[in-house]
Coordinates of C-alpha atoms in Angstrom, one line a residue:
Chain Q
M1 CA 0.0 0.0 0.0
R2 CA 2.8 2.4 0.8
T3 CA 4.1 2.7 -2.8
R4 CA 0.6 3.9 -3.8
H5 CA 1.2 7.1 -1.9
S6 CA 4.1 9.1 -3.2
M7 CA 3.7 11.7 -0.4
D8 CA 5.5 9.3 1.9
K9 CA 8.7 9.9 0.1
A10 CA 8.2 13.5 -0.8
S11 CA 10.1 16.4 0.8
P12 CA 8.6 18.0 4.0
R13 CA 7.5 21.1 2.1
L14 CA 5.7 19.0 -0.5
N15 CA 4.2 16.9 2.3
R16 CA 2.8 20.0 3.9
Y17 CA 1.4 21.1 0.6
F18 CA -0.4 17.8 0.2
D19 CA -1.6 17.8 3.8
V20 CA -3.1 21.2 3.4
N21 CA -4.8 20.1 0.2
G22 CA -6.1 17.0 1.9
W23 CA -7.8 19.1 4.6
L24 CA -9.2 21.5 2.0
F25 CA -10.7 18.6 0.1
V26 CA -12.4 16.9 3.0
A27 CA -13.4 20.2 4.8
P28 CA -16.9 20.9 3.2
A29 CA -18.2 17.3 3.8
V30 CA -16.8 17.2 7.3
L31 CA -18.3 20.5 8.1
L32 CA -21.7 19.6 6.8
I33 CA -21.7 16.3 8.6
A34 CA -20.6 18.0 11.8
V35 CA -23.4 20.5 11.6
F36 CA -26.3 18.3 10.4
M37 CA -25.4 14.9 11.9
V38 CA -23.0 15.1 14.8
Y39 CA -24.3 18.3 16.5
P40 CA -28.0 17.2 16.2
I41 CA -27.3 13.7 17.6
L42 CA -25.5 15.3 20.6
Y43 CA -28.2 17.9 21.0
S44 CA -30.7 15.0 21.0
L45 CA -28.8 13.2 23.7
W46 CA -28.9 16.4 25.9
M47 CA -32.6 16.8 25.2
S48 CA -33.3 13.3 26.3
F49 CA -32.5 14.4 29.8
Q50 CA -34.9 17.3 29.6
T51 CA -38.5 17.1 30.6
G52 CA -41.5 19.4 30.4
R53 CA -43.9 20.8 27.9
G54 CA -43.1 22.8 24.7
M55 CA -40.3 25.2 25.4
K56 CA -40.4 25.0 29.2
M57 CA -37.9 22.3 29.9
H58 CA -35.8 21.4 32.9
F59 CA -33.0 18.9 33.5
D60 CA -33.9 15.6 34.9
L61 CA -31.5 12.7 34.7
T62 CA -33.9 9.8 35.1
A63 CA -37.5 11.0 34.4
N64 CA -37.5 10.1 30.7
I65 CA -35.7 6.9 31.2
L66 CA -38.1 5.8 33.9
R67 CA -41.0 6.7 31.7
L68 CA -39.6 4.4 28.9
F69 CA -40.3 1.4 31.2
S70 CA -43.9 2.3 32.0
D71 CA -44.9 3.4 28.5
P72 CA -47.4 1.0 26.9
M73 CA -47.2 2.7 23.5
L74 CA -43.4 2.2 23.4
G75 CA -44.0 -1.4 24.4
L76 CA -46.5 -1.8 21.5
A77 CA -44.1 -0.2 19.0
L78 CA -41.3 -2.5 20.1
Y79 CA -43.6 -5.5 20.0
N80 CA -44.7 -4.6 16.4
T81 CA -41.1 -4.1 15.4
M82 CA -40.3 -7.5 16.8
I83 CA -43.1 -9.1 14.8
F84 CA -42.0 -7.5 11.6
F85 CA -38.4 -8.6 12.4
I86 CA -39.3 -12.2 13.3
V87 CA -41.9 -12.8 10.5
Q88 CA -41.2 -10.4 7.7
V89 CA -37.4 -10.4 7.5
P90 CA -36.9 -14.2 7.2
V91 CA -39.8 -14.6 4.8
M92 CA -38.4 -11.8 2.5
L93 CA -34.8 -13.0 2.7
I94 CA -35.7 -16.7 2.0
L95 CA -37.8 -15.6 -1.0
A96 CA -35.0 -13.3 -2.2
L97 CA -32.5 -16.1 -1.9
L98 CA -34.7 -18.6 -3.7
L99 CA -35.3 -16.2 -6.6
A100 CA -31.6 -15.4 -6.8
T101 CA -30.5 -19.0 -7.0
M102 CA -33.1 -19.7 -9.7
L103 CA -32.1 -16.7 -11.7
D104 CA -28.4 -17.6 -11.3
D105 CA -29.1 -20.7 -13.4
K106 CA -27.9 -19.9 -16.9
R107 CA -30.4 -22.4 -18.5
V108 CA -33.4 -20.3 -17.3
R109 CA -34.7 -18.4 -20.3
F110 CA -35.7 -14.7 -20.1
R111 CA -33.5 -14.3 -17.0
G112 CA -32.8 -10.6 -17.7
L113 CA -36.5 -9.8 -18.1
I114 CA -37.6 -11.6 -15.0
R115 CA -34.8 -10.1 -13.0
T116 CA -35.8 -6.6 -14.1
A117 CA -39.5 -7.3 -13.3
I118 CA -38.7 -8.5 -9.8
F119 CA -36.3 -5.6 -9.2
L120 CA -38.9 -3.0 -10.4
P121 CA -40.6 -2.5 -7.0
C122 CA -37.5 -0.9 -5.5
V123 CA -37.7 1.8 -8.1
S124 CA -41.2 2.9 -6.8
S125 CA -41.5 5.6 -4.3
L126 CA -42.4 4.4 -0.8
V127 CA -45.4 6.7 -0.6
A128 CA -46.7 5.9 -4.1
Y129 CA -46.5 2.2 -3.6
S130 CA -48.1 2.5 -0.1
V131 CA -51.2 4.3 -1.5
L132 CA -51.4 1.7 -4.3
F133 CA -51.5 -1.0 -1.7
K134 CA -54.0 0.9 0.3
S135 CA -56.3 1.1 -2.8
M136 CA -55.9 -2.6 -3.6
F137 CA -56.6 -3.8 0.0
V138 CA -59.7 -1.7 0.8
Q139 CA -62.6 -3.7 2.2
D140 CA -64.4 -4.4 -1.1
G141 CA -61.3 -3.8 -3.2
L142 CA -59.4 -5.8 -5.7
V143 CA -57.7 -8.3 -3.4
N144 CA -60.7 -9.2 -1.4
T145 CA -63.0 -9.6 -4.5
T146 CA -60.3 -11.7 -6.3
L147 CA -59.9 -14.0 -3.2
L148 CA -63.7 -14.3 -2.9
D149 CA -64.1 -15.1 -6.6
L150 CA -61.4 -17.7 -6.4
G151 CA -63.3 -19.2 -3.4
L152 CA -60.2 -18.9 -1.2
I153 CA -62.1 -16.9 1.5
S154 CA -65.8 -16.8 2.3
S155 CA -66.0 -13.3 3.7
P156 CA -63.8 -10.2 3.0
I157 CA -60.6 -10.0 5.0
P158 CA -60.7 -6.8 7.3
W159 CA -57.2 -5.7 6.2
M160 CA -57.6 -2.2 7.5
T161 CA -59.7 -2.7 10.6
D162 CA -58.4 -5.8 12.2
P163 CA -55.1 -5.7 14.2
F164 CA -53.9 -9.0 13.0
W165 CA -54.7 -8.5 9.3
S166 CA -53.3 -5.0 9.3
R167 CA -50.0 -6.4 10.3
V168 CA -50.2 -9.0 7.6
L169 CA -50.9 -6.2 5.1
I170 CA -47.8 -4.2 6.2
I171 CA -45.7 -7.4 5.9
I172 CA -47.0 -8.1 2.4
A173 CA -46.3 -4.6 1.4
I174 CA -42.8 -4.4 2.7
T175 CA -42.0 -7.8 1.2
W176 CA -43.2 -6.7 -2.2
R177 CA -41.1 -3.5 -2.0
W178 CA -37.8 -5.0 -0.8
T179 CA -37.5 -8.6 -2.0
G180 CA -36.0 -7.6 -5.3
Y181 CA -33.6 -5.3 -3.6
N182 CA -32.2 -8.1 -1.5
M183 CA -32.2 -10.5 -4.4
I184 CA -29.8 -8.2 -6.3
F185 CA -27.3 -8.5 -3.5
Y186 CA -27.6 -12.3 -3.5
L187 CA -27.3 -12.5 -7.3
A188 CA -24.1 -10.4 -7.2
A189 CA -22.7 -12.7 -4.5
L190 CA -23.7 -15.8 -6.4
Q191 CA -21.9 -14.7 -9.5
N192 CA -18.7 -14.4 -7.5
I193 CA -18.9 -18.0 -6.3
D194 CA -16.7 -20.5 -8.0
K195 CA -19.0 -22.7 -10.0
S196 CA -16.6 -25.7 -10.2
I197 CA -17.3 -26.6 -6.6
H198 CA -21.0 -26.9 -7.4
E199 CA -20.2 -28.9 -10.5
A200 CA -18.0 -31.3 -8.5
A201 CA -20.8 -31.7 -5.9
R202 CA -23.3 -32.4 -8.6
I203 CA -21.1 -35.1 -10.2
D204 CA -20.7 -36.6 -6.7
G205 CA -24.5 -37.0 -6.6
V206 CA -25.4 -34.2 -4.1
P207 CA -29.0 -33.3 -4.9
A208 CA -30.0 -29.7 -5.7
Y209 CA -31.3 -28.9 -2.2
G210 CA -28.2 -30.3 -0.6
R211 CA -26.0 -28.1 -2.7
F212 CA -28.2 -25.2 -1.8
F213 CA -28.0 -25.7 2.0
F214 CA -24.5 -27.0 2.3
L215 CA -22.7 -25.0 -0.5
T216 CA -24.6 -21.9 -1.5
V217 CA -25.9 -20.8 1.9
P218 CA -22.6 -21.1 3.8
M219 CA -20.8 -19.2 1.0
L220 CA -23.3 -16.4 1.1
K221 CA -23.1 -16.0 4.8
P222 CA -21.6 -12.5 4.8
V223 CA -24.2 -11.2 2.4
I224 CA -27.0 -12.9 4.3
L225 CA -25.8 -11.3 7.5
F226 CA -25.6 -7.9 5.7
T227 CA -29.1 -8.1 4.3
T228 CA -30.5 -9.3 7.7
V229 CA -28.9 -6.4 9.5
T230 CA -29.9 -3.7 6.9
S231 CA -33.5 -5.2 6.8
T232 CA -33.8 -5.1 10.6
I233 CA -32.5 -1.5 10.7
G234 CA -35.0 -0.7 8.0
T235 CA -37.8 -2.2 10.1
L236 CA -36.8 -0.1 13.1
Q237 CA -37.1 3.0 11.0
L238 CA -40.3 2.0 9.2
F239 CA -42.5 5.1 8.7
D240 CA -43.7 5.9 5.2
E241 CA -45.6 2.7 4.7
V242 CA -47.4 2.7 8.1
R243 CA -48.4 6.3 7.7
N244 CA -49.7 6.0 4.2
I245 CA -51.4 2.6 4.3
M246 CA -52.8 2.8 7.8
T247 CA -53.3 6.4 8.8
S248 CA -56.0 8.7 7.6
D249 CA -56.3 12.4 8.3
A250 CA -59.2 11.6 10.6
G251 CA -57.0 10.2 13.4
G252 CA -53.4 9.8 14.3
A253 CA -53.5 6.1 15.0
A254 CA -51.3 3.7 13.1
G255 CA -53.7 1.1 12.1
P256 CA -56.6 -0.5 14.2
S257 CA -55.6 -0.1 17.9
N258 CA -52.2 1.0 16.7
S259 CA -51.4 -2.5 15.5
A260 CA -48.8 -1.2 13.1
L261 CA -47.3 1.5 15.3
T262 CA -43.5 1.6 14.8
L263 CA -40.9 3.4 16.7
S264 CA -40.4 6.1 14.0
V265 CA -44.2 6.7 13.8
Y266 CA -44.3 6.9 17.6
I267 CA -41.5 9.5 17.7
Y268 CA -43.2 11.5 15.0
N269 CA -46.5 11.4 16.9
L270 CA -44.8 12.4 20.2
T271 CA -43.1 15.4 18.5
F272 CA -45.6 16.7 16.0
K273 CA -49.0 15.1 16.7
F274 CA -49.7 15.1 20.4
M275 CA -48.7 17.8 22.9
P276 CA -45.1 18.1 21.9
N277 CA -42.7 16.6 24.3
F278 CA -39.3 16.9 22.7
G279 CA -37.4 15.6 25.6
Y280 CA -39.2 12.3 25.9
A281 CA -39.3 11.9 22.1
A282 CA -35.5 12.3 22.0
T283 CA -35.2 9.6 24.7
V284 CA -37.3 7.2 22.6
S285 CA -35.2 8.0 19.5
Y286 CA -32.2 6.9 21.5
V287 CA -33.8 3.5 21.8
I288 CA -33.5 3.2 18.0
V289 CA -29.9 4.6 18.1
I290 CA -28.9 2.0 20.6
A291 CA -30.7 -0.8 18.7
V292 CA -29.1 0.2 15.4
A293 CA -25.6 0.5 17.1
L294 CA -25.9 -2.9 18.6
L295 CA -27.0 -4.5 15.3
S296 CA -24.2 -2.7 13.3
L297 CA -21.6 -3.9 15.9
L298 CA -22.9 -7.4 15.5
Q299 CA -22.5 -7.3 11.8
F300 CA -19.1 -5.7 12.0
Y301 CA -17.7 -8.4 14.3
A302 CA -19.3 -11.3 12.5
L303 CA -17.9 -10.1 9.2
R304 CA -14.5 -9.4 10.6
E305 CA -14.2 -12.9 12.0
R306 CA -14.2 -14.2 8.5
T307 CA -11.5 -12.0 6.9
Chain C
M1 CA -38.1 -41.1 -14.9
D2 CA -35.2 -38.8 -14.1
L3 CA -35.9 -36.7 -17.1
Y4 CA -39.5 -36.4 -16.0
F5 CA -38.6 -35.1 -12.6
Q6 CA -36.2 -32.7 -14.2
R7 CA -38.9 -31.3 -16.4
L8 CA -41.3 -31.1 -13.5
R9 CA -38.7 -29.1 -11.5
G10 CA -38.0 -26.9 -14.4
G11 CA -41.7 -26.2 -14.8
L12 CA -42.0 -25.4 -11.1
V13 CA -39.0 -23.0 -11.3
Y14 CA -40.7 -21.1 -14.2
L15 CA -44.0 -21.1 -12.4
F16 CA -42.4 -19.6 -9.3
L17 CA -40.4 -17.0 -11.3
I18 CA -43.2 -15.9 -13.4
T19 CA -45.6 -15.6 -10.5
A20 CA -43.0 -13.5 -8.7
A21 CA -42.4 -11.3 -11.8
F22 CA -46.2 -10.9 -12.3
L23 CA -46.8 -9.9 -8.7
S24 CA -43.9 -7.5 -8.8
I25 CA -45.3 -5.7 -11.9
F26 CA -48.9 -6.0 -11.0
P27 CA -49.2 -2.8 -8.8
F28 CA -47.7 -0.8 -11.6
L29 CA -50.3 -2.1 -14.0
W30 CA -53.0 -1.5 -11.4
M31 CA -51.8 2.1 -11.1
V32 CA -51.9 2.8 -14.8
L33 CA -55.3 1.1 -15.3
G34 CA -56.6 2.8 -12.1
A35 CA -55.8 6.2 -13.5
T36 CA -58.5 5.5 -16.2
N37 CA -61.2 4.4 -13.7
T38 CA -63.6 6.2 -11.4
S39 CA -62.9 6.2 -7.7
A40 CA -65.9 3.9 -7.1
D41 CA -64.7 1.4 -9.7
I42 CA -61.2 1.3 -8.1
S43 CA -62.7 0.7 -4.6
R44 CA -64.8 -2.1 -6.1
G45 CA -61.6 -3.7 -7.5
K46 CA -62.4 -3.2 -11.1
F47 CA -59.4 -4.4 -13.2
G48 CA -59.6 -3.0 -16.7
L49 CA -59.6 0.1 -18.8
G50 CA -62.1 2.8 -17.9
G51 CA -63.1 6.1 -19.3
A52 CA -62.4 8.4 -16.4
L53 CA -58.8 9.4 -17.2
F54 CA -59.6 12.9 -18.1
D55 CA -61.8 13.4 -15.1
N56 CA -59.1 12.1 -12.8
I57 CA -56.5 14.4 -14.3
V58 CA -58.9 17.3 -13.8
S59 CA -59.6 16.4 -10.2
F60 CA -55.9 16.0 -9.4
L61 CA -55.2 19.4 -11.0
A62 CA -57.9 20.9 -8.9
F63 CA -56.4 19.3 -5.7
A64 CA -52.9 20.9 -6.1
D65 CA -50.9 23.2 -8.2
V66 CA -49.4 20.3 -10.0
P67 CA -46.7 22.0 -12.2
L68 CA -45.4 23.9 -9.1
I69 CA -45.4 20.7 -7.1
L70 CA -43.5 18.8 -9.7
W71 CA -41.1 21.7 -10.1
N72 CA -40.5 21.7 -6.3
S73 CA -39.7 18.0 -6.4
L74 CA -37.4 18.3 -9.3
K75 CA -35.6 21.3 -7.9
I76 CA -35.0 19.7 -4.6
A77 CA -33.9 16.4 -6.1
L78 CA -31.6 18.0 -8.6
L79 CA -30.0 20.5 -6.2
T80 CA -29.5 17.8 -3.6
T81 CA -27.9 15.5 -6.1
L82 CA -25.7 18.2 -7.5
F83 CA -24.4 19.3 -4.1
T84 CA -24.1 15.8 -2.7
L85 CA -22.1 14.6 -5.7
A86 CA -19.8 17.6 -5.6
V87 CA -19.1 17.5 -1.8
A88 CA -18.9 13.8 -1.5
S89 CA -16.7 13.2 -4.5
I90 CA -14.2 15.9 -3.4
A91 CA -14.2 14.4 0.1
G92 CA -13.9 10.8 -1.2
Y93 CA -11.0 11.8 -3.4
G94 CA -9.4 13.8 -0.6
F95 CA -9.5 10.9 1.9
E96 CA -8.1 8.4 -0.6
I97 CA -5.5 10.5 -2.4
F98 CA -4.1 12.5 0.5
R99 CA -3.7 9.9 3.2
S100 CA -2.8 10.9 6.7
R101 CA -3.4 9.1 10.0
L102 CA -5.5 11.9 11.4
R103 CA -7.8 12.0 8.3
D104 CA -8.2 8.2 8.3
R105 CA -9.3 8.5 11.9
L106 CA -11.8 11.2 11.0
Y107 CA -13.0 9.1 8.1
R108 CA -13.8 6.3 10.5
V109 CA -15.8 8.7 12.7
L110 CA -17.7 9.8 9.5
L111 CA -18.6 6.2 8.8
L112 CA -20.1 5.9 12.3
T113 CA -22.7 8.5 11.3
L114 CA -24.1 5.9 8.9
M115 CA -25.6 4.2 11.9
I116 CA -27.5 7.3 13.0
P117 CA -31.2 6.7 12.4
F118 CA -33.1 9.7 11.0
A119 CA -35.7 9.5 13.7
A120 CA -33.0 10.6 16.2
L121 CA -32.1 13.6 14.1
M122 CA -35.4 15.0 13.2
I123 CA -36.3 16.8 16.4
P124 CA -33.0 18.7 16.8
L125 CA -32.9 19.4 13.0
F126 CA -36.4 20.8 13.2
I127 CA -35.4 23.1 16.1
M128 CA -32.3 24.1 14.2
M129 CA -34.2 24.9 11.0
G130 CA -36.7 26.9 13.1
K131 CA -33.9 29.0 14.5
L132 CA -32.4 29.5 11.0
H133 CA -35.8 30.6 9.7
L134 CA -35.7 27.9 7.1
I135 CA -39.0 26.1 7.8
N136 CA -41.1 26.1 4.7
T137 CA -38.1 26.6 2.4
H138 CA -36.5 24.0 0.2
W139 CA -33.1 24.6 1.7
A140 CA -34.4 23.0 4.9
V141 CA -34.8 19.8 2.9
I142 CA -31.6 20.1 0.8
L143 CA -29.0 21.2 3.4
P144 CA -29.2 18.2 5.8
S145 CA -29.0 15.7 3.0
I146 CA -25.8 17.0 1.3
G147 CA -23.3 15.6 3.8
S148 CA -23.8 11.9 3.1
A149 CA -21.3 9.5 4.6
F150 CA -22.5 6.7 2.4
I151 CA -21.8 8.6 -0.9
I152 CA -18.4 9.7 0.5
F153 CA -17.7 6.0 1.2
Y154 CA -18.8 5.1 -2.3
F155 CA -16.5 7.6 -3.9
R156 CA -13.6 6.7 -1.7
Q157 CA -14.0 3.0 -2.6
S158 CA -14.2 3.9 -6.3
T159 CA -11.2 6.1 -6.1
K160 CA -9.1 3.1 -5.2
A161 CA -9.5 2.1 -8.9
F162 CA -8.4 5.6 -10.1
P163 CA -5.0 5.2 -11.9
L164 CA -2.4 7.2 -9.8
E165 CA -0.1 7.4 -12.8
L166 CA -2.6 9.9 -14.2
R167 CA -2.3 12.0 -11.1
D168 CA 1.5 11.8 -11.0
A169 CA 1.8 12.7 -14.7
A170 CA -0.4 15.7 -14.1
R171 CA 1.7 16.8 -11.1
V172 CA 4.9 16.6 -13.2
D173 CA 3.1 18.7 -15.8
G174 CA 2.6 21.3 -13.0
L175 CA -1.2 21.0 -12.5
K176 CA -2.6 22.2 -9.2
E177 CA -4.3 19.6 -7.0
W178 CA -7.8 21.0 -7.7
Q179 CA -7.0 21.0 -11.4
I180 CA -6.1 17.4 -11.3
F181 CA -9.4 16.6 -9.6
L182 CA -11.5 18.7 -11.9
L183 CA -9.8 18.0 -15.2
I184 CA -8.7 14.4 -14.8
Y185 CA -10.5 12.7 -12.0
V186 CA -14.0 13.9 -12.8
P187 CA -14.0 12.8 -16.5
V188 CA -12.2 9.5 -15.7
M189 CA -14.8 8.6 -13.0
R190 CA -17.9 9.3 -15.1
S191 CA -19.5 6.0 -14.4
T192 CA -19.0 6.3 -10.7
Y193 CA -20.7 9.7 -10.9
A194 CA -23.6 8.2 -12.9
A195 CA -24.2 5.5 -10.3
A196 CA -24.1 7.9 -7.4
F197 CA -26.4 10.3 -9.3
V198 CA -29.1 7.6 -9.6
I199 CA -28.9 6.7 -5.9
V200 CA -29.0 10.3 -4.6
F201 CA -31.6 11.4 -7.1
M202 CA -34.0 8.6 -6.2
T203 CA -33.5 9.1 -2.5
A204 CA -34.1 12.8 -2.7
W205 CA -37.1 12.4 -5.0
N206 CA -38.8 9.8 -2.8
N207 CA -37.9 11.5 0.5
Y208 CA -41.0 11.8 2.7
L209 CA -40.5 12.1 6.4
W210 CA -38.3 15.1 6.5
P211 CA -40.2 17.2 3.9
L212 CA -43.4 16.3 5.7
I213 CA -42.0 18.0 8.8
V214 CA -40.4 21.1 7.3
L215 CA -42.6 21.8 4.2
Q216 CA -45.9 22.8 5.7
S217 CA -47.2 25.5 3.3
N218 CA -48.9 24.3 0.1
D219 CA -46.6 26.1 -2.3
T220 CA -43.5 24.4 -1.1
K221 CA -44.8 20.8 -1.0
T222 CA -43.3 18.0 -3.1
I223 CA -45.1 15.4 -5.2
T224 CA -44.5 12.8 -2.6
L225 CA -46.3 14.9 0.1
V226 CA -49.2 15.6 -2.3
V227 CA -49.6 11.9 -3.1
S228 CA -49.7 11.2 0.7
S229 CA -52.2 14.0 1.5
I230 CA -54.6 13.2 -1.4
A231 CA -54.7 9.5 -0.4
S232 CA -55.1 10.2 3.3
A233 CA -58.6 11.8 3.0
Y234 CA -61.3 9.9 4.8
Y235 CA -62.9 9.0 1.4
P236 CA -59.9 9.4 -1.0
D237 CA -60.6 10.1 -4.7
Y238 CA -58.7 7.0 -5.9
G239 CA -58.7 8.0 -9.5
A240 CA -56.8 11.2 -8.7
V241 CA -54.6 9.2 -6.3
M242 CA -53.6 7.0 -9.2
V243 CA -52.7 10.0 -11.4
S244 CA -50.6 11.5 -8.6
A245 CA -48.9 8.1 -8.1
I246 CA -48.0 7.9 -11.7
L247 CA -46.4 11.4 -11.6
A248 CA -44.5 10.5 -8.5
T249 CA -43.2 7.2 -10.0
L250 CA -42.5 8.2 -13.6
P251 CA -39.2 10.2 -13.1
T252 CA -37.6 7.4 -11.1
L253 CA -38.8 4.8 -13.5
I254 CA -37.3 6.8 -16.4
V255 CA -34.0 7.2 -14.6
F256 CA -34.0 3.5 -13.8
F257 CA -34.6 2.4 -17.4
L258 CA -32.0 4.8 -18.8
M259 CA -29.3 3.9 -16.3
Q260 CA -30.1 0.4 -15.2
R261 CA -26.5 -0.8 -15.1
Q262 CA -25.3 2.2 -13.1
F263 CA -28.3 1.8 -10.8
V264 CA -27.6 -1.8 -9.8
Q265 CA -23.9 -1.0 -9.6
G266 CA -24.6 1.9 -7.3
M267 CA -26.8 -0.3 -5.0
L268 CA -24.1 -2.9 -4.8
G269 CA -21.5 -0.3 -4.0
S270 CA -22.3 -0.6 -0.4
V271 CA -21.1 -4.2 0.0
K272 CA -17.8 -4.1 -2.0

């Protein structure tokens, strides 16, 4: 690596010249990030120890933290996030992995076309696709009439009014939007795998599912971990879908009895919907910060172990 | 027998793939057909062409100042993209070409900001924007998005492939460092810029939560906000909703089809 950087062997005067240039090049970005990321996140930390209404705040080290533990809405938001994490993330990733392995097979015709089609949902705007799903899943709408016509159900499914089905709807929607995205990562990783190992296993009589579980999956482990962590972080930050599929102007609830309330929606409501309580909202936002930090650390260490 | 099973499996693979492809495309089809149907027909789940396209366009035009809204979206997306690409590519180049221990350390701190969820920033940012009197201006949307650690990371990774012989030759020829960046690096890294353009433009165009907070007056709103507000009525006019959804999706679809390769490359950039 050292030979790549001629400044190592340059004269002190030239070194200084390069160093000054280096700082000038990175300065605008560093400044912007300092002002719009680092300062706010520290500000938010300070705010999380403030309590009161509106602009009348006073310092209290423990009030907000204690409130976290007796807040049923926060419990509900965490519970919903866990459901999405436990049900939606595995379903989506398994689907993405299956699709990727199928599309990696050179014998499959129209691969490019099918790949583009499956990838297309990630191009759509989150809000636009949410309202499309809302229109398809209304009580007497397309999905229910189709299912009724096919005889799969005997009465319309209450997608928007039942807590259980509203969660199912959110899961279907997110899966539609993000499966193709994850598939692209798997496809790229599959294309880097040495095909001769697969060929050897095939000749040795290992069946397709055996090769999938004992060759493909282990070799894709880093990518699978990466997609799991990014999907989980995405779930923690879920906002656009819940607000646009479940919420109407009439009320601030996120779905029937807040069955789709997520942490981000809750923070938004605490800040801009109810009587604003910036201090407590900041404390709740640190719940996400800590969760994301832990997940990222997990990914970092798990990936480092391998290299 | 073996051949029979192989055919059966092949058939199942196609069935699975085609179902997945169909389900992926279907909502787009629903959106286009829906734009031609009345709200009542859409709520009844009518799947087919209707004759209400003109009425839907008229009712959407009555709901919002559509040209202004589209212009707002385009302006925000393009300015954000322009500034982000400029700032991030200069920084990515700076971190990779002028290495020093201190800057490497700073770079690692920058990468840490990737973990900060937006929900944790929105309250302090909102208060900041209020103090700066930027609420209801497009700068409130643009400014916080420019310093993107992810795009800096993307440029730094890509700079590793930039041939240093070019830089050294330019130095021998007496070019200043900023001239080397502008006259040699930028043209050589065209495809990196293209991929970053796609990612930043899409993100900025689709941005919802932050504009929802800072753009409260009707004349500053973006198309994403308008789609959301027209659909959140107690009885939404779904025909107009479809028209608005088409307008919100079209630009990103066009960018995707024009730059598909760069798009995928840009997305994969994060796992290299």
